[in-house]
Amino acid sequence: VTRSYSAPTIEAPDLDAAVRAMREHGLRVSAARRLVLEAIFAAGEPVTAEQVADGLGGQLPRSDITSVYRNLERLEEIGLVRHFHLGHGAGLYVRAGAPVREFLLCDACGEVRPVDPSELDRVRAVIRQDLGHEASFTHFPIAGLCRDCARAP
Amino acid sequence: VTRSYSAPTIEAPDLDAAVRAMREHGLRVSAARRLVLEAIFAAGEPVTAEQVADGLGGQLPRSDITSVYRNLERLEEIGLVRHFHLGHGAGLYVRAGAPVREFLLCDACGEVRPVDPSELDRVRAVIRQDLGHEASFTHFPIAGLCRDCARAP
DNA sequence: TTTTTTGCAAAACCTTTGCAGTTGG
DNA sequence: CCAACTGCAAAGGTTTTGCAAAAAA
């Protein structure tokens, strides 16, 4: 199944603040690291480590994929990046600080629907009440059937 | 994080009916195929392709892992096997016809809690009402924090 | 006999590790 | 200067693919 993707609007990145945060956390601001950060901030949507290494398809200089993984990890540790998964492929990395999205995935047509976490508040409340579990859909999506595919299966 | 796993009770397998189903679907009943089926039916809990290939740790003859994957795929196509994921590791295969379980995963302590699908009926209803999505947690688990870890984070 | 299936080798895919050399602070 | 970081090569874990030989129907 091919996955479609509607990018959530992401507010203008603040690279300088991010660089400051790096220094505050004792991370060196190397060229490679800065490049990963720039790619993540420049991308309008979640991207794979490979896309970052490819310089977002030529928009930025290429990087070594090993360093990209290592830097995404560091940046995630200090809260500048988050990552999540849609299905089975490579992980997707986004700039933290951008609005958090959770995802509904249609197993039939492949639609990926980003939703605002508030839209899942009632869902989380029911899970908490019925099962005593604090659910989070920020790392794995909610799979199933979208409205259209549920109607015409 | 190490994952604990409480096996759901699985009713006595009916290998003969499964073999009949294979023939009905035009699948040949080869030794290798039968072995995969036996392993899946004999296992008291979901197992990886590798566990099947290893003969469940010596209980059964070993098989070639490539064939195991191919046969699990065929058996899943005709509805004798299901598979799902818990986190990032290898997929887990279970005999279809055994009671379906859905899973809650604790990101903090690694607890894996199998629940009966009926326990998620209200959850699914809210997702349907609020988002028009027919949710299924049979392929990916519901991640988050278990009751204990949510209390003491 | 004919079509499916097997077993092996090899590769694909995503991610991590080891290490010697480079660099930021 | 020196700990942190890089780039490369290599490997790890999971799953798929190609193909000639073997086996089911």
mmCIF file of C-alpha atoms (C1' of nucleotides) in Angstrom:
data_model
loop_
_atom_site.group_PDB
_atom_site.id
_atom_site.type_symbol
_atom_site.label_atom_id
_atom_site.label_comp_id
_atom_site.label_asym_id
_atom_site.label_seq_id
_atom_site.Cartn_x
_atom_site.Cartn_y
_atom_site.Cartn_z
ATOM 1 C CA VAL A 1 0.000 0.000 0.000
ATOM 2 C CA THR A 2 1.305 3.455 -0.883
ATOM 3 C CA ARG A 3 1.016 5.945 1.927
ATOM 4 C CA SER A 4 -0.296 9.397 1.288
ATOM 5 C CA TYR A 5 0.712 12.100 3.689
ATOM 6 C CA SER A 6 -0.840 15.441 4.546
ATOM 7 C CA ALA A 7 1.767 17.579 6.219
ATOM 8 C CA PRO A 8 0.700 19.418 9.344
ATOM 9 C CA THR A 9 1.490 23.118 9.232
ATOM 10 C CA ILE A 10 4.710 23.741 11.102
ATOM 11 C CA GLU A 11 5.516 27.074 12.645
ATOM 12 C CA ALA A 12 8.638 28.941 11.512
ATOM 13 C CA PRO A 13 11.690 27.169 12.908
ATOM 14 C CA ASP A 14 13.982 28.874 15.418
ATOM 15 C CA LEU A 15 17.358 27.437 14.616
ATOM 16 C CA ASP A 16 19.218 29.837 16.910
ATOM 17 C CA ALA A 17 17.291 28.768 19.977
ATOM 18 C CA ALA A 18 17.945 25.158 19.044
ATOM 19 C CA VAL A 19 21.670 25.808 18.748
ATOM 20 C CA ARG A 20 21.576 27.490 22.146
ATOM 21 C CA ALA A 21 19.840 24.445 23.588
ATOM 22 C CA MET A 22 22.541 22.214 22.155
ATOM 23 C CA ARG A 23 25.259 24.186 23.887
ATOM 24 C CA GLU A 24 23.292 24.243 27.138
ATOM 25 C CA HIS A 25 23.199 20.473 27.040
ATOM 26 C CA GLY A 26 26.917 20.217 26.427
ATOM 27 C CA LEU A 27 26.556 19.154 22.819
ATOM 28 C CA ARG A 28 29.101 20.527 20.385
ATOM 29 C CA VAL A 29 27.751 22.394 17.432
ATOM 30 C CA SER A 30 29.594 20.640 14.644
ATOM 31 C CA ALA A 31 28.937 21.170 10.979
ATOM 32 C CA ALA A 32 27.386 17.726 10.603
ATOM 33 C CA ARG A 33 25.162 18.223 13.618
ATOM 34 C CA ARG A 34 24.032 21.636 12.510
ATOM 35 C CA LEU A 35 23.191 20.208 9.104
ATOM 36 C CA VAL A 36 20.932 17.541 10.596
ATOM 37 C CA LEU A 37 19.226 20.195 12.654
ATOM 38 C CA GLU A 38 18.777 22.416 9.605
ATOM 39 C CA ALA A 39 17.296 19.577 7.605
ATOM 40 C CA ILE A 40 14.836 18.687 10.330
ATOM 41 C CA PHE A 41 13.847 22.313 10.756
ATOM 42 C CA ALA A 42 13.656 22.974 7.023
ATOM 43 C CA ALA A 43 11.565 19.928 6.209
ATOM 44 C CA GLY A 44 7.912 20.794 6.164
ATOM 45 C CA GLU A 45 6.983 17.301 7.254
ATOM 46 C CA PRO A 46 8.422 14.297 9.057
ATOM 47 C CA VAL A 47 11.424 12.855 7.221
ATOM 48 C CA THR A 48 13.498 9.700 7.347
ATOM 49 C CA ALA A 49 17.152 9.613 8.346
ATOM 50 C CA GLU A 50 17.918 8.823 4.735
ATOM 51 C CA GLN A 51 16.162 11.951 3.499
ATOM 52 C CA VAL A 52 18.194 13.978 5.959
ATOM 53 C CA ALA A 53 21.399 12.292 4.767
ATOM 54 C CA ASP A 54 20.407 13.070 1.178
ATOM 55 C CA GLY A 55 20.103 16.726 2.079
ATOM 56 C CA LEU A 56 16.353 16.605 1.532
ATOM 57 C CA GLY A 57 16.875 15.729 -2.081
ATOM 58 C CA GLY A 58 19.558 18.242 -2.908
ATOM 59 C CA GLN A 59 18.341 21.262 -0.963
ATOM 60 C CA LEU A 60 21.170 20.818 1.509
ATOM 61 C CA PRO A 61 24.608 19.171 1.433
ATOM 62 C CA ARG A 62 24.628 15.395 1.862
ATOM 63 C CA SER A 63 25.674 13.858 5.185
ATOM 64 C CA ASP A 64 26.877 10.484 6.271
ATOM 65 C CA ILE A 65 23.864 8.411 7.300
ATOM 66 C CA THR A 66 25.636 7.013 10.355
ATOM 67 C CA SER A 67 26.206 10.491 11.693
ATOM 68 C CA VAL A 68 22.657 11.409 10.873
ATOM 69 C CA TYR A 69 21.351 8.570 13.021
ATOM 70 C CA ARG A 70 23.722 9.459 15.834
ATOM 71 C CA ASN A 71 22.788 13.111 15.692
ATOM 72 C CA LEU A 72 19.081 12.485 15.483
ATOM 73 C CA GLU A 73 19.521 10.398 18.612
ATOM 74 C CA ARG A 74 21.388 13.155 20.442
ATOM 75 C CA LEU A 75 18.915 15.800 19.340
ATOM 76 C CA GLU A 76 16.064 13.600 20.451
ATOM 77 C CA GLU A 77 17.713 13.114 23.848
ATOM 78 C CA ILE A 78 17.713 16.845 24.460
ATOM 79 C CA GLY A 79 14.197 17.260 23.149
ATOM 80 C CA LEU A 80 14.836 19.000 19.837
ATOM 81 C CA VAL A 81 13.615 16.109 17.726
ATOM 82 C CA ARG A 82 10.972 13.418 18.039
ATOM 83 C CA HIS A 83 10.534 10.302 15.990
ATOM 84 C CA PHE A 84 7.696 7.934 15.296
ATOM 85 C CA HIS A 85 6.641 5.183 12.952
ATOM 86 C CA LEU A 86 3.921 4.717 10.385
ATOM 87 C CA GLY A 87 3.651 1.048 9.573
ATOM 88 C CA HIS A 88 6.757 -0.961 8.839
ATOM 89 C CA GLY A 89 9.179 1.346 7.059
ATOM 90 C CA ALA A 90 11.889 3.652 8.303
ATOM 91 C CA GLY A 91 11.296 5.873 11.306
ATOM 92 C CA LEU A 92 10.174 9.455 10.736
ATOM 93 C CA TYR A 93 11.806 12.378 12.460
ATOM 94 C CA VAL A 94 10.271 15.757 13.174
ATOM 95 C CA ARG A 95 11.322 18.881 14.862
ATOM 96 C CA ALA A 96 10.024 18.947 18.416
ATOM 97 C CA GLY A 97 8.276 22.177 19.259
ATOM 98 C CA ALA A 98 6.252 21.857 16.126
ATOM 99 C CA PRO A 99 2.675 20.937 16.936
ATOM 100 C CA VAL A 100 2.483 17.305 17.993
ATOM 101 C CA ARG A 101 0.451 15.106 15.715
ATOM 102 C CA GLU A 102 -0.948 11.680 16.217
ATOM 103 C CA PHE A 103 -1.863 9.539 13.248
ATOM 104 C CA LEU A 104 -4.701 7.422 11.994
ATOM 105 C CA LEU A 105 -3.655 4.913 9.390
ATOM 106 C CA CYS A 106 -6.005 3.215 6.946
ATOM 107 C CA ASP A 107 -4.970 -0.375 6.323
ATOM 108 C CA ALA A 108 -7.029 -0.482 3.146
ATOM 109 C CA CYS A 109 -6.196 2.693 1.196
ATOM 110 C CA GLY A 110 -3.045 3.711 3.024
ATOM 111 C CA GLU A 111 -4.331 7.108 4.056
ATOM 112 C CA VAL A 112 -2.321 8.737 6.818
ATOM 113 C CA ARG A 113 -4.419 11.207 8.751
ATOM 114 C CA PRO A 114 -2.644 13.471 11.224
ATOM 115 C CA VAL A 115 -4.862 14.604 14.067
ATOM 116 C CA ASP A 116 -4.389 17.064 16.845
ATOM 117 C CA PRO A 117 -3.828 15.311 20.184
ATOM 118 C CA SER A 118 -6.888 17.094 21.605
ATOM 119 C CA GLU A 119 -9.028 15.103 19.176
ATOM 120 C CA LEU A 120 -7.932 12.006 21.036
ATOM 121 C CA ASP A 121 -8.567 13.293 24.546
ATOM 122 C CA ARG A 122 -11.856 11.443 24.873
ATOM 123 C CA VAL A 123 -10.217 8.301 23.527
ATOM 124 C CA ARG A 124 -7.424 8.532 26.052
ATOM 125 C CA ALA A 125 -9.949 9.182 28.828
ATOM 126 C CA VAL A 126 -11.874 6.024 27.968
ATOM 127 C CA ILE A 127 -8.690 3.982 27.828
ATOM 128 C CA ARG A 128 -7.714 5.371 31.216
ATOM 129 C CA GLN A 129 -11.136 4.613 32.726
ATOM 130 C CA ASP A 130 -11.608 1.184 31.227
ATOM 131 C CA LEU A 131 -8.052 -0.099 31.350
ATOM 132 C CA GLY A 132 -6.021 2.133 33.624
ATOM 133 C CA HIS A 133 -3.551 2.817 30.843
ATOM 134 C CA GLU A 134 -2.177 6.232 29.835
ATOM 135 C CA ALA A 135 -2.254 5.804 26.085
ATOM 136 C CA SER A 136 -0.011 7.643 23.669
ATOM 137 C CA PHE A 137 -0.299 7.466 19.910
ATOM 138 C CA THR A 138 2.694 9.651 19.214
ATOM 139 C CA HIS A 139 5.068 6.780 18.496
ATOM 140 C CA PHE A 140 2.826 4.288 16.718
ATOM 141 C CA PRO A 141 -0.303 5.217 14.794
ATOM 142 C CA ILE A 142 -3.875 4.053 15.267
ATOM 143 C CA ALA A 143 -4.414 1.551 12.487
ATOM 144 C CA GLY A 144 -7.733 0.454 11.083
ATOM 145 C CA LEU A 145 -10.077 1.656 8.364
ATOM 146 C CA CYS A 146 -10.779 5.252 7.418
ATOM 147 C CA ARG A 147 -14.389 6.370 7.101
ATOM 148 C CA ASP A 148 -14.544 5.731 3.357
ATOM 149 C CA CYS A 149 -12.959 2.304 3.422
ATOM 150 C CA ALA A 150 -15.104 1.271 6.407
ATOM 151 C CA ARG A 151 -18.209 2.158 4.395
ATOM 152 C CA ALA A 152 -17.115 0.330 1.224
ATOM 153 C CA PRO A 153 -14.972 -2.584 2.412
ATOM 154 C CA VAL B 1 13.478 -2.707 27.841
ATOM 155 C CA THR B 2 12.746 -6.396 28.387
ATOM 156 C CA ARG B 3 9.242 -7.400 27.501
ATOM 157 C CA SER B 4 7.213 -9.642 29.748
ATOM 158 C CA TYR B 5 4.468 -11.631 28.170
ATOM 159 C CA SER B 6 1.391 -13.292 29.618
ATOM 160 C CA ALA B 7 0.169 -15.913 27.195
ATOM 161 C CA PRO B 8 -3.526 -15.930 26.449
ATOM 162 C CA THR B 9 -5.142 -19.338 26.870
ATOM 163 C CA ILE B 10 -5.441 -20.989 23.483
ATOM 164 C CA GLU B 11 -8.031 -23.638 22.759
ATOM 165 C CA ALA B 12 -6.883 -27.058 21.582
ATOM 166 C CA PRO B 13 -5.644 -26.804 18.009
ATOM 167 C CA ASP B 14 -7.360 -28.642 15.169
ATOM 168 C CA LEU B 15 -4.526 -29.450 12.805
ATOM 169 C CA ASP B 16 -6.653 -31.670 10.580
ATOM 170 C CA ALA B 17 -9.134 -28.923 9.799
ATOM 171 C CA ALA B 18 -6.219 -26.624 9.032
ATOM 172 C CA VAL B 19 -4.735 -29.149 6.625
ATOM 173 C CA ARG B 20 -8.127 -29.475 4.951
ATOM 174 C CA ALA B 21 -8.276 -25.685 4.595
ATOM 175 C CA MET B 22 -4.866 -25.699 2.965
ATOM 176 C CA ARG B 23 -5.999 -28.179 0.330
ATOM 177 C CA GLU B 24 -9.213 -26.262 -0.265
ATOM 178 C CA HIS B 25 -7.150 -23.196 -1.034
ATOM 179 C CA GLY B 26 -4.937 -25.074 -3.456
ATOM 180 C CA LEU B 27 -1.929 -25.097 -1.164
ATOM 181 C CA ARG B 28 0.171 -28.217 -1.198
ATOM 182 C CA VAL B 29 0.711 -29.915 2.126
ATOM 183 C CA SER B 30 4.467 -30.263 2.114
ATOM 184 C CA ALA B 31 6.514 -31.409 5.049
ATOM 185 C CA ALA B 32 7.985 -27.949 5.570
ATOM 186 C CA ARG B 33 4.575 -26.321 5.435
ATOM 187 C CA ARG B 34 3.049 -28.822 7.796
ATOM 188 C CA LEU B 35 5.889 -28.216 10.212
ATOM 189 C CA VAL B 36 5.271 -24.491 10.297
ATOM 190 C CA LEU B 37 1.617 -25.138 10.918
ATOM 191 C CA GLU B 38 2.424 -27.592 13.696
ATOM 192 C CA ALA B 39 4.752 -25.128 15.360
ATOM 193 C CA ILE B 40 2.197 -22.347 15.255
ATOM 194 C CA PHE B 41 -0.494 -24.657 16.619
ATOM 195 C CA ALA B 42 1.767 -26.171 19.247
ATOM 196 C CA ALA B 43 3.080 -22.873 20.569
ATOM 197 C CA GLY B 44 1.088 -21.705 23.525
ATOM 198 C CA GLU B 45 1.781 -18.098 22.679
ATOM 199 C CA PRO B 46 2.735 -15.885 19.737
ATOM 200 C CA VAL B 47 6.123 -16.818 18.311
ATOM 201 C CA THR B 48 8.635 -15.309 15.923
ATOM 202 C CA ALA B 49 9.547 -16.811 12.560
ATOM 203 C CA GLU B 50 12.914 -17.632 14.065
ATOM 204 C CA GLN B 51 11.350 -19.606 16.913
ATOM 205 C CA VAL B 52 9.372 -21.571 14.360
ATOM 206 C CA ALA B 53 12.529 -22.210 12.321
ATOM 207 C CA ASP B 54 14.270 -23.384 15.494
ATOM 208 C CA GLY B 55 11.499 -25.910 16.046
ATOM 209 C CA LEU B 56 10.332 -24.035 19.150
ATOM 210 C CA GLY B 57 13.637 -24.665 20.827
ATOM 211 C CA GLY B 58 14.044 -28.315 19.963
ATOM 212 C CA GLN B 59 10.485 -29.543 20.365
ATOM 213 C CA LEU B 60 10.170 -29.912 16.614
ATOM 214 C CA PRO B 61 12.607 -30.382 13.720
ATOM 215 C CA ARG B 62 14.332 -27.228 12.504
ATOM 216 C CA SER B 63 13.224 -25.552 9.285
ATOM 217 C CA ASP B 64 14.790 -23.128 6.883
ATOM 218 C CA ILE B 65 13.859 -19.603 7.944
ATOM 219 C CA THR B 66 13.179 -18.497 4.376
ATOM 220 C CA SER B 67 10.580 -21.215 3.975
ATOM 221 C CA VAL B 68 9.139 -20.363 7.339
ATOM 222 C CA TYR B 69 8.550 -16.772 6.259
ATOM 223 C CA ARG B 70 7.072 -17.897 2.969
ATOM 224 C CA ASN B 71 4.795 -20.384 4.634
ATOM 225 C CA LEU B 72 3.671 -18.047 7.364
ATOM 226 C CA GLU B 73 2.736 -15.663 4.571
ATOM 227 C CA ARG B 74 0.725 -18.315 2.706
ATOM 228 C CA LEU B 75 -0.965 -19.491 5.882
ATOM 229 C CA GLU B 76 -1.834 -15.936 6.769
ATOM 230 C CA GLU B 77 -3.303 -15.377 3.303
ATOM 231 C CA ILE B 78 -5.748 -18.210 3.820
ATOM 232 C CA GLY B 79 -6.565 -17.127 7.335
ATOM 233 C CA LEU B 80 -4.836 -19.836 9.379
ATOM 234 C CA VAL B 81 -2.289 -17.494 10.899
ATOM 235 C CA ARG B 82 -2.226 -13.869 12.024
ATOM 236 C CA HIS B 83 0.761 -11.750 12.864
ATOM 237 C CA PHE B 84 1.325 -8.580 14.807
ATOM 238 C CA HIS B 85 4.054 -6.497 16.360
ATOM 239 C CA LEU B 86 5.007 -5.425 19.844
ATOM 240 C CA GLY B 87 7.423 -2.552 19.578
ATOM 241 C CA HIS B 88 10.379 -2.772 17.209
ATOM 242 C CA GLY B 89 11.460 -6.404 17.185
ATOM 243 C CA ALA B 90 10.493 -9.326 15.004
ATOM 244 C CA GLY B 91 6.871 -9.928 14.137
ATOM 245 C CA LEU B 92 4.876 -12.409 16.188
ATOM 246 C CA TYR B 93 2.759 -15.119 14.635
ATOM 247 C CA VAL B 94 -0.245 -16.835 16.158
ATOM 248 C CA ARG B 95 -2.693 -19.394 15.089
ATOM 249 C CA ALA B 96 -5.873 -17.747 13.850
ATOM 250 C CA GLY B 97 -8.945 -19.136 15.524
ATOM 251 C CA ALA B 98 -7.303 -18.737 18.875
ATOM 252 C CA PRO B 99 -8.929 -15.939 20.859
ATOM 253 C CA VAL B 100 -7.844 -12.592 19.438
ATOM 254 C CA ARG B 101 -5.887 -10.418 21.810
ATOM 255 C CA GLU B 102 -5.035 -6.785 21.615
ATOM 256 C CA PHE B 103 -2.120 -5.406 23.561
ATOM 257 C CA LEU B 104 -1.269 -2.541 25.852
ATOM 258 C CA LEU B 105 2.404 -1.801 26.037
ATOM 259 C CA CYS B 106 4.092 0.136 28.825
ATOM 260 C CA ASP B 107 6.901 2.315 27.480
ATOM 261 C CA ALA B 108 8.404 2.598 30.960
ATOM 262 C CA CYS B 109 8.515 -0.922 32.394
ATOM 263 C CA GLY B 110 7.949 -2.903 29.214
ATOM 264 C CA GLU B 111 4.864 -4.675 30.444
ATOM 265 C CA VAL B 112 2.829 -6.277 27.696
ATOM 266 C CA ARG B 113 -0.798 -6.628 28.698
ATOM 267 C CA PRO B 114 -3.039 -8.707 26.470
ATOM 268 C CA VAL B 115 -6.672 -7.662 26.632
ATOM 269 C CA ASP B 116 -9.809 -9.146 25.210
ATOM 270 C CA PRO B 117 -11.107 -7.119 22.255
ATOM 271 C CA SER B 118 -14.385 -6.546 24.096
ATOM 272 C CA GLU B 119 -12.461 -4.505 26.648
ATOM 273 C CA LEU B 120 -11.711 -2.061 23.852
ATOM 274 C CA ASP B 121 -15.243 -1.804 22.473
ATOM 275 C CA ARG B 122 -15.902 1.518 24.177
ATOM 276 C CA VAL B 123 -12.561 2.799 22.971
ATOM 277 C CA ARG B 124 -13.346 1.819 19.403
ATOM 278 C CA ALA B 125 -16.786 3.402 19.686
ATOM 279 C CA VAL B 126 -15.309 6.725 20.780
ATOM 280 C CA ILE B 127 -12.759 6.644 17.979
ATOM 281 C CA ARG B 128 -15.579 5.925 15.529
ATOM 282 C CA GLN B 129 -17.722 8.765 16.901
ATOM 283 C CA ASP B 130 -15.014 11.357 17.239
ATOM 284 C CA LEU B 131 -12.905 10.534 14.208
ATOM 285 C CA GLY B 132 -14.900 8.289 11.907
ATOM 286 C CA HIS B 133 -12.161 5.670 12.030
ATOM 287 C CA GLU B 134 -12.655 1.935 12.589
ATOM 288 C CA ALA B 135 -9.705 1.303 14.856
ATOM 289 C CA SER B 136 -7.937 -2.008 15.218
ATOM 290 C CA PHE B 137 -5.209 -2.737 17.715
ATOM 291 C CA THR B 138 -4.587 -6.243 16.524
ATOM 292 C CA HIS B 139 -1.522 -5.390 14.456
ATOM 293 C CA PHE B 140 0.157 -2.701 16.542
ATOM 294 C CA PRO B 141 -0.270 -2.334 20.296
ATOM 295 C CA ILE B 142 -1.524 0.613 22.292
ATOM 296 C CA ALA B 143 1.596 2.164 23.736
ATOM 297 C CA GLY B 144 1.780 4.388 26.769
ATOM 298 C CA LEU B 145 2.144 3.926 30.509
ATOM 299 C CA CYS B 146 0.620 1.156 32.587
ATOM 300 C CA ARG B 147 -1.265 2.075 35.732
ATOM 301 C CA ASP B 148 1.737 1.640 38.006
ATOM 302 C CA CYS B 149 4.188 3.575 35.871
ATOM 303 C CA ALA B 150 1.641 6.348 35.327
ATOM 304 C CA ARG B 151 1.337 6.719 39.100
ATOM 305 C CA ALA B 152 5.071 6.738 39.750
ATOM 306 C CA PRO B 153 6.662 8.284 36.667
ATOM 307 C "C1'" DT C 1 4.261 -34.637 -15.734
ATOM 308 C "C1'" DT C 2 3.419 -30.239 -14.351
ATOM 309 C "C1'" DT C 3 3.209 -26.846 -11.067
ATOM 310 C "C1'" DT C 4 4.352 -25.735 -6.512
ATOM 311 C "C1'" DT C 5 7.591 -25.614 -3.052
ATOM 312 C "C1'" DT C 6 12.081 -26.023 -1.099
ATOM 313 C "C1'" DG C 7 16.811 -24.800 0.454
ATOM 314 C "C1'" DC C 8 20.602 -22.089 -0.125
ATOM 315 C "C1'" DA C 9 22.844 -17.955 -1.192
ATOM 316 C "C1'" DA C 10 22.479 -13.404 -1.692
ATOM 317 C "C1'" DA C 11 20.526 -9.096 -1.131
ATOM 318 C "C1'" DA C 12 17.492 -5.501 0.735
ATOM 319 C "C1'" DC C 13 16.359 -2.657 4.354
ATOM 320 C "C1'" DC C 14 16.959 -0.065 8.512
ATOM 321 C "C1'" DT C 15 19.933 0.759 12.236
ATOM 322 C "C1'" DT C 16 23.991 0.174 15.330
ATOM 323 C "C1'" DT C 17 28.907 -0.484 16.504
ATOM 324 C "C1'" DG C 18 34.041 -0.087 16.286
ATOM 325 C "C1'" DC C 19 37.702 2.609 15.353
ATOM 326 C "C1'" DA C 20 41.212 5.802 13.746
ATOM 327 C "C1'" DG C 21 41.363 10.351 12.550
ATOM 328 C "C1'" DT C 22 39.407 15.159 12.976
ATOM 329 C "C1'" DT C 23 37.562 19.074 15.277
ATOM 330 C "C1'" DG C 24 35.133 22.153 18.483
ATOM 331 C "C1'" DG C 25 35.630 24.514 22.686
ATOM 332 C "C1'" DC D 1 44.914 20.183 24.478
ATOM 333 C "C1'" DC D 2 41.448 16.683 24.794
ATOM 334 C "C1'" DA D 3 36.944 15.014 25.014
ATOM 335 C "C1'" DA D 4 33.458 14.949 21.590
ATOM 336 C "C1'" DC D 5 32.457 14.069 17.066
ATOM 337 C "C1'" DT D 6 33.071 12.398 12.257
ATOM 338 C "C1'" DG D 7 33.338 9.215 8.349
ATOM 339 C "C1'" DC D 8 34.025 4.829 6.805
ATOM 340 C "C1'" DA D 9 33.635 0.062 7.003
ATOM 341 C "C1'" DA D 10 31.524 -3.529 8.962
ATOM 342 C "C1'" DA D 11 28.030 -5.959 11.193
ATOM 343 C "C1'" DG D 12 23.434 -6.791 13.312
ATOM 344 C "C1'" DG D 13 18.550 -8.041 13.012
ATOM 345 C "C1'" DT D 14 14.603 -8.892 10.192
ATOM 346 C "C1'" DT D 15 12.614 -9.972 5.904
ATOM 347 C "C1'" DT D 16 12.676 -10.639 0.799
ATOM 348 C "C1'" DT D 17 14.226 -12.353 -3.745
ATOM 349 C "C1'" DG D 18 16.375 -15.382 -7.315
ATOM 350 C "C1'" DC D 19 17.125 -19.757 -8.818
ATOM 351 C "C1'" DA D 20 18.081 -24.576 -9.626
ATOM 352 C "C1'" DA D 21 16.801 -28.834 -7.478
ATOM 353 C "C1'" DA D 22 13.165 -31.527 -5.193
ATOM 354 C "C1'" DA D 23 8.596 -32.969 -4.248
ATOM 355 C "C1'" DA D 24 3.414 -32.811 -4.301
ATOM 356 C "C1'" DA D 25 -0.603 -33.687 -6.949
#
